[in-house]
Structures are given as structure tokens and as C-alpha cells.
PDB file of C-alpha atoms in Angstrom:
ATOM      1  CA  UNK A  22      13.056   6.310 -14.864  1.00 55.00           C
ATOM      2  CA  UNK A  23       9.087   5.985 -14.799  1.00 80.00           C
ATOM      3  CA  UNK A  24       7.188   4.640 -11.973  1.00 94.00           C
ATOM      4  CA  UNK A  25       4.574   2.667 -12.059  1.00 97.00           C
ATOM      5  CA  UNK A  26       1.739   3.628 -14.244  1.00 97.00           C
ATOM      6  CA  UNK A  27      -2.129   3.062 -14.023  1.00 98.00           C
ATOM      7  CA  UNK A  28      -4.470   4.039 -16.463  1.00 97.00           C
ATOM      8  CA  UNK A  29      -7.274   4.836 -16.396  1.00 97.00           C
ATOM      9  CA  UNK A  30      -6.900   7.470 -13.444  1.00 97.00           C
ATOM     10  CA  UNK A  31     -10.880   7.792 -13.320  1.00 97.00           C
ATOM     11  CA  UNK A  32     -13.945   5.219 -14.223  1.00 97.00           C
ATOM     12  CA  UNK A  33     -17.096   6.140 -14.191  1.00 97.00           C
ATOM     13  CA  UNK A  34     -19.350   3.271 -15.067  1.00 97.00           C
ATOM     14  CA  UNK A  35     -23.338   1.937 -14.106  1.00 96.00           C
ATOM     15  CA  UNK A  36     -24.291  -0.386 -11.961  1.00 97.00           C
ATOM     16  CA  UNK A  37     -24.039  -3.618 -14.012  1.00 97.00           C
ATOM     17  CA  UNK A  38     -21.394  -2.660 -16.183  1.00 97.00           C
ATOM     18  CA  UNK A  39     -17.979  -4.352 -16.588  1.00 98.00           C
ATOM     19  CA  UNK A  40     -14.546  -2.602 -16.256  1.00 98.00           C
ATOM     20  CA  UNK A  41     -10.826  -2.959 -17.107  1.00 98.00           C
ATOM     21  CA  UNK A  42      -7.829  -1.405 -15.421  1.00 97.00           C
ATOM     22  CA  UNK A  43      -4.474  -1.336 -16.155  1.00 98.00           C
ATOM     23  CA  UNK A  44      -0.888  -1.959 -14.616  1.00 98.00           C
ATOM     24  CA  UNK A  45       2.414  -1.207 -16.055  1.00 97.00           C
ATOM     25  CA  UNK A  46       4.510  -1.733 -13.111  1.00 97.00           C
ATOM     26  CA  UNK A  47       8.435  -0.409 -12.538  1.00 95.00           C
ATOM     27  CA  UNK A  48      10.828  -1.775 -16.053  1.00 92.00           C
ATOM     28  CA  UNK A  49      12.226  -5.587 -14.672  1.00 88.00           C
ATOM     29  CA  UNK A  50      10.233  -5.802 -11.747  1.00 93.00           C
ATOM     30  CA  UNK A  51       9.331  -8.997 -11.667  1.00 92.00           C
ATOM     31  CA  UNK A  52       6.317  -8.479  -8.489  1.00 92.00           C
ATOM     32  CA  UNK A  53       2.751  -7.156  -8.916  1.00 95.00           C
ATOM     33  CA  UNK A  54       0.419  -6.526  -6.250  1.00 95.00           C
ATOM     34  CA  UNK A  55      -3.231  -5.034  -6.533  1.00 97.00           C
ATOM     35  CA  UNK A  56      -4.750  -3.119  -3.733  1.00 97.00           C
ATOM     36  CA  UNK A  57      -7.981  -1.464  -3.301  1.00 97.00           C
ATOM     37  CA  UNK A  58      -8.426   1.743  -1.523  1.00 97.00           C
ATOM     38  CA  UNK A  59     -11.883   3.228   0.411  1.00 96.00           C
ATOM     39  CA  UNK A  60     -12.210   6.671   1.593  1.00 92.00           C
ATOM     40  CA  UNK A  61     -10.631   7.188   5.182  1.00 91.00           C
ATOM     41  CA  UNK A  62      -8.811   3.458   5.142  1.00 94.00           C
ATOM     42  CA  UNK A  63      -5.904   2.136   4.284  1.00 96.00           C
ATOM     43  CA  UNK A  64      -5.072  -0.045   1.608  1.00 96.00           C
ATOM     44  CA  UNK A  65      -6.613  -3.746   1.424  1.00 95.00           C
ATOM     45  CA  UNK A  66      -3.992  -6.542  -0.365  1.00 94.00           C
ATOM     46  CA  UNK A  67      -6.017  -8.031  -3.290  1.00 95.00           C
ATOM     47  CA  UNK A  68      -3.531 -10.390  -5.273  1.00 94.00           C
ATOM     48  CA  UNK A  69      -0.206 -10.534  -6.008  1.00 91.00           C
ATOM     49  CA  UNK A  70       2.178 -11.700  -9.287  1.00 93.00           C
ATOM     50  CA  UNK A  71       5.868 -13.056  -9.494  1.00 91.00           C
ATOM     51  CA  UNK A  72       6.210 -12.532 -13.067  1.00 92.00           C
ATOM     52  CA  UNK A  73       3.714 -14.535 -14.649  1.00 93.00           C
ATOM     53  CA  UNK A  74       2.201 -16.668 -12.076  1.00 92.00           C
ATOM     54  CA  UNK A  75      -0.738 -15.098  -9.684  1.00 92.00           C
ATOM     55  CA  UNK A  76       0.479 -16.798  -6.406  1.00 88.00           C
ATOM     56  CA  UNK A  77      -2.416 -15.336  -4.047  1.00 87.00           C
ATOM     57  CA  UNK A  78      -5.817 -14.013  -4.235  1.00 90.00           C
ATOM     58  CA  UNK A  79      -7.364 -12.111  -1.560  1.00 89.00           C
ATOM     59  CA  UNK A  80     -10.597 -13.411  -0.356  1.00 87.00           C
ATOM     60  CA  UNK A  81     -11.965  -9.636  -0.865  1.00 83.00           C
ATOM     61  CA  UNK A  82     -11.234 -10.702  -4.502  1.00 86.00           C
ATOM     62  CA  UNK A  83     -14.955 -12.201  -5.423  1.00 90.00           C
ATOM     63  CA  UNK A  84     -15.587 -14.170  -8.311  1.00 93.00           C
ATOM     64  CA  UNK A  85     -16.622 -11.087 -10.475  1.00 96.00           C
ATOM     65  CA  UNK A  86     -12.952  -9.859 -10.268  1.00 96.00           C
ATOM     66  CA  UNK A  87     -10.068 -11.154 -12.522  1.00 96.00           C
ATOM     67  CA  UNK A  88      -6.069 -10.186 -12.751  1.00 97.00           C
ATOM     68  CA  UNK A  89      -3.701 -11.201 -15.849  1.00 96.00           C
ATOM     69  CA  UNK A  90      -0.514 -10.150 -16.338  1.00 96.00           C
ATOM     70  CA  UNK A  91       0.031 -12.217 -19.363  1.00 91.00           C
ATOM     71  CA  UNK A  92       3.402 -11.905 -20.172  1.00 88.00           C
ATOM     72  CA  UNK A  93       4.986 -10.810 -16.953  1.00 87.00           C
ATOM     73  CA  UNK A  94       5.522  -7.264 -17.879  1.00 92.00           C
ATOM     74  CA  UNK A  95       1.769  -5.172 -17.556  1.00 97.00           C
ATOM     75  CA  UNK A  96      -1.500  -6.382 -15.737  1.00 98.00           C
ATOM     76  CA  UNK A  97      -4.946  -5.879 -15.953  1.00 98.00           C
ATOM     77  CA  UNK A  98      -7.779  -6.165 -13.305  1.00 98.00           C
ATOM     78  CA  UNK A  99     -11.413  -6.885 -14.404  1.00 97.00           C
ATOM     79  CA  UNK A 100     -14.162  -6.175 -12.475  1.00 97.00           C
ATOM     80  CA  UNK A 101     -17.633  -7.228 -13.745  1.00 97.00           C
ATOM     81  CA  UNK A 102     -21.482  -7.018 -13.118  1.00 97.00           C
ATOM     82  CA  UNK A 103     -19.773  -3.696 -11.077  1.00 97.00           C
ATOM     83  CA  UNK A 104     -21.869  -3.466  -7.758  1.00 96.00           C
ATOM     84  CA  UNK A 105     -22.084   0.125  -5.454  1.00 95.00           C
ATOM     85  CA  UNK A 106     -19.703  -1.319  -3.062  1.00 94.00           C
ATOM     86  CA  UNK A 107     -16.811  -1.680  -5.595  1.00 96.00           C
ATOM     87  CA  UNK A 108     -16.388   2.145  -5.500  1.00 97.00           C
ATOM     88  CA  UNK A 109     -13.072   2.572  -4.483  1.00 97.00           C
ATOM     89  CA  UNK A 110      -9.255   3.561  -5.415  1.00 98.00           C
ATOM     90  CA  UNK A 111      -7.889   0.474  -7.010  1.00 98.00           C
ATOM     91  CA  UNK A 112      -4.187   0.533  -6.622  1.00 98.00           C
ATOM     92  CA  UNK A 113      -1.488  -1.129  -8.467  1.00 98.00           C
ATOM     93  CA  UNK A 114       2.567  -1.850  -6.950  1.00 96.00           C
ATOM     94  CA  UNK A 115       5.352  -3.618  -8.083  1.00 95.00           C
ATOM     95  CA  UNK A 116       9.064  -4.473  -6.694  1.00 92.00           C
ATOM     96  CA  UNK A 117      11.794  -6.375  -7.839  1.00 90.00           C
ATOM     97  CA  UNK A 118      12.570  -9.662  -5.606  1.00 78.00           C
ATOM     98  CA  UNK A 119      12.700 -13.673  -5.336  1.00 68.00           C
ATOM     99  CA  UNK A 120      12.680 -14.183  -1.947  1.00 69.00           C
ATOM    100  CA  UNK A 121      12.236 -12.365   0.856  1.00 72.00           C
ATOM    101  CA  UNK A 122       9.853  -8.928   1.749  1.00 76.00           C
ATOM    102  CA  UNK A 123      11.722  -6.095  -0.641  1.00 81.00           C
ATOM    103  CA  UNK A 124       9.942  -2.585  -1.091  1.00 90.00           C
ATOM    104  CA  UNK A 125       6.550  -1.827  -2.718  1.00 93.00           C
ATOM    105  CA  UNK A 126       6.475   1.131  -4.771  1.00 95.00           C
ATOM    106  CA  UNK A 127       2.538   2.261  -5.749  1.00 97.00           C
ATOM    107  CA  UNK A 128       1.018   3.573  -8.516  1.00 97.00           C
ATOM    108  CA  UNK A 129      -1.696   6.758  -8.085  1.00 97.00           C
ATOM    109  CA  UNK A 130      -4.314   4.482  -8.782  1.00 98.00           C
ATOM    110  CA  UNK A 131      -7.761   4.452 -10.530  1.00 98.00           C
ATOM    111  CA  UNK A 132     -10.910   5.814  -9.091  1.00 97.00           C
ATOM    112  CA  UNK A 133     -13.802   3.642  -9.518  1.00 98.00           C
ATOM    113  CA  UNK A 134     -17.152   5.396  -8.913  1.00 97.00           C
ATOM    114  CA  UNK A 135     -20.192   2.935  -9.765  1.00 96.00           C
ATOM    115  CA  UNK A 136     -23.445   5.244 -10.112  1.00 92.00           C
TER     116      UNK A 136
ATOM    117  CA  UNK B  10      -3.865 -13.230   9.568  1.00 69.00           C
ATOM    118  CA  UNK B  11      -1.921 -10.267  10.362  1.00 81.00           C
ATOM    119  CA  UNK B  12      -3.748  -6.996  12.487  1.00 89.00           C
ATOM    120  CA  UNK B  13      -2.084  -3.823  12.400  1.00 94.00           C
ATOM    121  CA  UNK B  14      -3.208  -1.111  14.523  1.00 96.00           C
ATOM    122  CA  UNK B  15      -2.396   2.338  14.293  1.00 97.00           C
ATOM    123  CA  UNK B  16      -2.264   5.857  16.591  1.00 97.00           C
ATOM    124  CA  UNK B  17      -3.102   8.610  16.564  1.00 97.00           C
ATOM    125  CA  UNK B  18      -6.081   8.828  13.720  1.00 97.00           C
ATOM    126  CA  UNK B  19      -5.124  12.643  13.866  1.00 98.00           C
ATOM    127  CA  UNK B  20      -2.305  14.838  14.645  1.00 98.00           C
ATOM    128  CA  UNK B  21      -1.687  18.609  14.761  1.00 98.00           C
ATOM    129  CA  UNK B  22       1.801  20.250  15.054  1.00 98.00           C
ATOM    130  CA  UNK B  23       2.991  22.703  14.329  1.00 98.00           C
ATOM    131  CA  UNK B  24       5.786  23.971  12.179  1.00 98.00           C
ATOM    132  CA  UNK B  25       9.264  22.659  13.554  1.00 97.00           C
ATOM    133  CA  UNK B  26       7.946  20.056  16.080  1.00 97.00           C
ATOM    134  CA  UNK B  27       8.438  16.716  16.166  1.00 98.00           C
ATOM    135  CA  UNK B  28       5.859  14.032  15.046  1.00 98.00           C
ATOM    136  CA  UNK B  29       5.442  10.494  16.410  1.00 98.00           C
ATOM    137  CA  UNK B  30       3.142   8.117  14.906  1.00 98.00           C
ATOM    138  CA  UNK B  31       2.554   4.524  16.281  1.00 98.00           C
ATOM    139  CA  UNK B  32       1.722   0.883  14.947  1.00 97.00           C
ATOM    140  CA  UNK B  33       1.195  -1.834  16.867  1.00 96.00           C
ATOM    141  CA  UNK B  34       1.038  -5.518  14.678  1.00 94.00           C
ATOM    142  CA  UNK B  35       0.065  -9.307  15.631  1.00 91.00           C
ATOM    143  CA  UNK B  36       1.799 -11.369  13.241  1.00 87.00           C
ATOM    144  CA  UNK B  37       5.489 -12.139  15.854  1.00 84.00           C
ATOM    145  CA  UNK B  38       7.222 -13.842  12.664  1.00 83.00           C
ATOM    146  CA  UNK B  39       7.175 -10.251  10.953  1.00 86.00           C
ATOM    147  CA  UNK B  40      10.236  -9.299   9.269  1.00 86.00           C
ATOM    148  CA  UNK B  41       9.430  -6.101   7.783  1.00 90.00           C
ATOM    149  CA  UNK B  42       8.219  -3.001   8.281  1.00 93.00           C
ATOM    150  CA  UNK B  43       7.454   0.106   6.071  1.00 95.00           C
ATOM    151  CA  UNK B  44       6.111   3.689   6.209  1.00 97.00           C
ATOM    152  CA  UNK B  45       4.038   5.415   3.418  1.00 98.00           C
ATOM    153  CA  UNK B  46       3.062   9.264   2.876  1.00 98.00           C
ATOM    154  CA  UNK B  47      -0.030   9.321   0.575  1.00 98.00           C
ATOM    155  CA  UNK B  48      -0.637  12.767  -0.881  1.00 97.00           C
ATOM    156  CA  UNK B  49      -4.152  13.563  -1.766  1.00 94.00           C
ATOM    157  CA  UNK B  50      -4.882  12.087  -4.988  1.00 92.00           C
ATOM    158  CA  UNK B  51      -1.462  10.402  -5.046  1.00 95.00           C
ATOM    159  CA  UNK B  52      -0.904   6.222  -4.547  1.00 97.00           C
ATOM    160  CA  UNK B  53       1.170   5.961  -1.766  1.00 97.00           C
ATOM    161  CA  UNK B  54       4.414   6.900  -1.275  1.00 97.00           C
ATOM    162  CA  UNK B  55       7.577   4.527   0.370  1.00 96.00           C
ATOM    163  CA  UNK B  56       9.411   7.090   2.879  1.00 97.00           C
ATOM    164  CA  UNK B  57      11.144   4.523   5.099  1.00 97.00           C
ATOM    165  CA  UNK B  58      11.399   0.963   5.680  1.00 94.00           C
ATOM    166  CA  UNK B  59      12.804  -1.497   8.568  1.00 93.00           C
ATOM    167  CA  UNK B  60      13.816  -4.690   8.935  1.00 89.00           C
ATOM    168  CA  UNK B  61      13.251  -6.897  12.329  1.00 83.00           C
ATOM    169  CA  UNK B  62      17.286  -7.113  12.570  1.00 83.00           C
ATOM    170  CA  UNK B  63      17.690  -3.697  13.333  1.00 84.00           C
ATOM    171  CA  UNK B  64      15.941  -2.066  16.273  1.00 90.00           C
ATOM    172  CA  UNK B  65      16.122   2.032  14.615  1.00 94.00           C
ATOM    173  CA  UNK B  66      16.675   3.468  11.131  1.00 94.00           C
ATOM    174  CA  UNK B  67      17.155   6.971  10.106  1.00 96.00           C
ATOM    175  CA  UNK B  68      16.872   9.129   7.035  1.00 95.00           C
ATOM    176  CA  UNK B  69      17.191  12.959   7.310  1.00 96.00           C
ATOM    177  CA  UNK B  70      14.422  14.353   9.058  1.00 97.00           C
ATOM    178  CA  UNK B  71      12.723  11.020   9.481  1.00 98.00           C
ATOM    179  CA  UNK B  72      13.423   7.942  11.916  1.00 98.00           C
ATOM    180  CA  UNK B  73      11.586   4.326  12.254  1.00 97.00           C
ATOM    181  CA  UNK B  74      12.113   2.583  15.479  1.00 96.00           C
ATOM    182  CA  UNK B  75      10.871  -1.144  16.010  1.00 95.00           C
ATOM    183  CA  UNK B  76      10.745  -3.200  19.389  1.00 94.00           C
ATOM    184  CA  UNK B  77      10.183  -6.895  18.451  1.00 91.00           C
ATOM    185  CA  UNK B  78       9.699  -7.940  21.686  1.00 92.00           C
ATOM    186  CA  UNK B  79       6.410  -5.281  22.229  1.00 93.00           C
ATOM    187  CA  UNK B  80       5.519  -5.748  18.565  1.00 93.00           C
ATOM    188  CA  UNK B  81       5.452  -2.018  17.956  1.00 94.00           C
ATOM    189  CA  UNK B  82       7.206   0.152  15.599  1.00 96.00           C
ATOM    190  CA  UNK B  83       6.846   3.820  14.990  1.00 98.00           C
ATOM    191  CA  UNK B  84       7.320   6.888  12.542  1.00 98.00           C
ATOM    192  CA  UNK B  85       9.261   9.803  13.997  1.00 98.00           C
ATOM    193  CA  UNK B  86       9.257  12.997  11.888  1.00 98.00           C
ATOM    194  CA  UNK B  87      11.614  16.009  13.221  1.00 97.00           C
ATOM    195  CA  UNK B  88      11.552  19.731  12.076  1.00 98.00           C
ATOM    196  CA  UNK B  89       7.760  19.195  10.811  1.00 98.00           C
ATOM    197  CA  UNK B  90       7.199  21.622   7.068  1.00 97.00           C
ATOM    198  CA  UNK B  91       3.854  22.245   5.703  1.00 97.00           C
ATOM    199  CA  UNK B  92       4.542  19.336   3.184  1.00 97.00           C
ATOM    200  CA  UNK B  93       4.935  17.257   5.860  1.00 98.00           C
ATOM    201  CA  UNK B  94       1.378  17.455   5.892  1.00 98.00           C
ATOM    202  CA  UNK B  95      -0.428  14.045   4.002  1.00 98.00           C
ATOM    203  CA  UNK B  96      -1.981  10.581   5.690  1.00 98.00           C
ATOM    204  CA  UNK B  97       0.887   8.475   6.856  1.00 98.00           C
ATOM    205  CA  UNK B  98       0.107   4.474   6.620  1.00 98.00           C
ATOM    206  CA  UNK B  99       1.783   1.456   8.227  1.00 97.00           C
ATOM    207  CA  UNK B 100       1.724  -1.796   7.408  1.00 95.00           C
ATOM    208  CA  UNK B 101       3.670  -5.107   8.090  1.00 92.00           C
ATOM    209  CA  UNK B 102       3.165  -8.578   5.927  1.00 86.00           C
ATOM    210  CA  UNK B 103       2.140 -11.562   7.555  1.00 75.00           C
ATOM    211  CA  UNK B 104       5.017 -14.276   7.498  1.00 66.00           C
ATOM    212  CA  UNK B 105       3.433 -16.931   6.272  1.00 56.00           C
ATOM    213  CA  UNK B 106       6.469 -18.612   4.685  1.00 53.00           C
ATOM    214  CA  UNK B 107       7.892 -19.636   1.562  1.00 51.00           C
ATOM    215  CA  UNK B 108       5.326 -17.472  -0.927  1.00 54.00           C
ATOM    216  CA  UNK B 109       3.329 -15.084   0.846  1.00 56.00           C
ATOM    217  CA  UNK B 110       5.778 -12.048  -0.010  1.00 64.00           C
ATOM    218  CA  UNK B 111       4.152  -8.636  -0.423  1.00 68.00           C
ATOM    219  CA  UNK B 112       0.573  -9.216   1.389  1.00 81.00           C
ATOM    220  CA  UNK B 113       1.143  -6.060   3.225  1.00 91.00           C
ATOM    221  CA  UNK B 114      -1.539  -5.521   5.588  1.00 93.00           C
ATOM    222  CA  UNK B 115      -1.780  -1.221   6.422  1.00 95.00           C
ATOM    223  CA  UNK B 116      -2.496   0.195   9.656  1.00 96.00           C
ATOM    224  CA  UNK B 117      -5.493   2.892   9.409  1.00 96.00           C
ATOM    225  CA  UNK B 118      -3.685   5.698   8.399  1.00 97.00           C
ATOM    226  CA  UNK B 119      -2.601   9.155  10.374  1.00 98.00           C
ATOM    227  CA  UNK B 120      -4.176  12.203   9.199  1.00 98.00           C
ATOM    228  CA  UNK B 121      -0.453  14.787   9.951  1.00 98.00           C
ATOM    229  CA  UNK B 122      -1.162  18.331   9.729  1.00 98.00           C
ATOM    230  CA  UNK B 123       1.653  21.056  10.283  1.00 98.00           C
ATOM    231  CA  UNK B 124       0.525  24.634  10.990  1.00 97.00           C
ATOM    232  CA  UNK B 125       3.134  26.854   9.344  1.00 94.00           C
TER     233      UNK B 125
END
């Protein structure tokens, strides 16, 4: 049984540059959430997937970020023209549900330092 | 939105006391209620979850207790071990209704350390 899995662990990119993460979340779940993460805070809800469909965007998530998750299965979150202030632990979950609040389970992130 | 608040920032024990941790939220319509132990490096970690039909939950060493009517739920950690020691996180989703599943909104995190 694997949990979910984010790759890359660690980005370092410039100032300007664009940058892909990606999600493969828990086998069947059908929920994806993205979080991001600063130092000495606790994670900040960014958008969230049933299956397919994004249903809600964050209004932390600015017009230079994007999330797919194409097929339902594995996500990606693009971030570009990167800025200082996206620095941070971006943080992928996923749990299996319809309706109803059922039990995040969280990836160990990727660290995104923007020098 | 939904405001979590959580207490203490900090907490020192040490090895074999107990360990309370407290969350206060805004959002009365909240239904559920979870705990996570983040490791350094590490995502977070699920340890214990309630629900708003049950007023205390217990696994092992580790208890959640919720009062709807104060909006305030808490962490209670007995028999503290060294590994005990991580940042503890609340958080509660709004109930917005319908579609709004899995917006968690986290308290500010509780910095445990146990002395051995």
C-alpha cells in the first residue's frame, strides 16, 4: 500500500522561472486537495478535485498558478513567472469520498525555494 | 470563512506526562474535526479524527474531546515518549454545504517537546 506521492521533493528555481509539481494521490481515491505550507504555519487549502472536476480554488491561488488532474488519477500544480513569496512547502492530499468530510491523508510535499 | 485558533504555540513535558493541546473554531455548522503530527520534513500526518456526533474519541495513548456548544475541541496525549515530540496541527472545514468538502482550514500548529 503506497501513500501519496509528490515529486519533486525539492525545487530550486529563479525568480521568473516556471515550475511543475506533481501528485499521485492514494490508488481509487477519488479527492485531491493542494495545500501550501510556510515556515512556522500551518497549512493553507489551495484547491481541491473530485476525480476529474476542480470544484474550488482558493483565492491564495493567483492567476499564475494552475492544477490538472487530467484523468482523475495524478495531478499537477503549475506555478509560473515564480515570485519570492511563492517559497513554500507545497503539499498534496487525497481521500476517498462522495459526500460528506472523510479523512485527508498528505503527501511530504515539495519545497519550493525561489532565489 | 472558517477561523481556527490554536494553544499553546509551545509545550514542554516531560517524559510520561500528559499533553493537552487546544483549538478553538468559528464555523458552528462544523462537522468534523481532525488532528495531525507533522514530523520535520514529513507532510502531515492523520493521528485522530472526530465527528460533531460524538463528544470524546480515544485511540491508545491519544484522546480528542469536542464541546459543540463552546466550539472547542482538544488533543490529549498520555504517557508522553520522545517521539511524541513533532508540531501538532488542527483544523476543522467550513460547512459550506453541498461541495465544499475537504477545505480544511489548520489551527497554527503546537510545537510538543518531551524531555526523556
Amino acid at each position: 500500500d503506497t501513500g501519496v506521492s509528490q515529486n519533486p521533493r525539492h525545487k530550486i528555481t529563479k525568480r521568473g522561472q516556471n515550475v511543475t509539481f506533481r501528485c499521485d494521490p492514494i490508488s481509487e481515491h477519488n479527492r485531491l486537495y493542494w495545500y501550501r505550507q510556510t515556515l512556522g504555519q500551518g497549512p493553507e487549502f489551495l484547491t481541491y478535485f473530485q476525480n476529474e472536476a476542480q470544484l474550488e480554488k482558493s483565492r491564495l491561488l493567483s492567476d499564475r498558478f494552475s492544477a490538472e488532474r487530467p484523468k482523475g488519477s495524478f495531478s499537477t500544480l503549475e506555478i509560473q513567472r515564480t515570485e519570492q513569496g511563492d517559497s513554500a512547502m507545497y503539499l498534496c492530499a487525497s481521500s476517498l469520498g462522495l459526500q460528506g468530510e472523510k479523512p485527508q491523508h498528505f503527501g511530504d510535499g515539495t519545497r519550493l525555494s525561489i532565489l | 470563512g472558517e477561523n481556527v485558533e490554536q494553544h499553546p504555540s509551545t509545550l514542554s513535558v516531560q517524559e510520561g506526562d500528559s499533553a493537552v493541546i487546544k483549538c478553538t473554531y468559528s464555523d458552528s455548522a462544523s462537522n468534523y474535526f481532525p488532528w495531525y503530527k507533522q514530523e520535520l520534513g514529513k507532510g502531515p500526518q492523520l493521528i485522530i479524527d472526530i465527528r460533531s456526533n460524538v463528544g470524546e474519541k480515544k485511540d491508545q495513548r491519544i484522546a480528542v474531546t469536542l464541546n459543540k456548544t463552546a466550539k472547542h475541541f482538544s488533543l490529549h496525549i498520555t504517557e508522553t515518549q520522545p517521539e511524541d515530540s513533532a508540531v501538532y496541527f488542527c483544523a476543522a472545514p467550513p460547512n459550506a454545504g453541498g461541495t465544499s468538502y475537504g477545505k480544511l482550514t489548520f489551527g497554527q500548529g503546537t510545537i510538543l517537546t518531551v524531555h526523556p
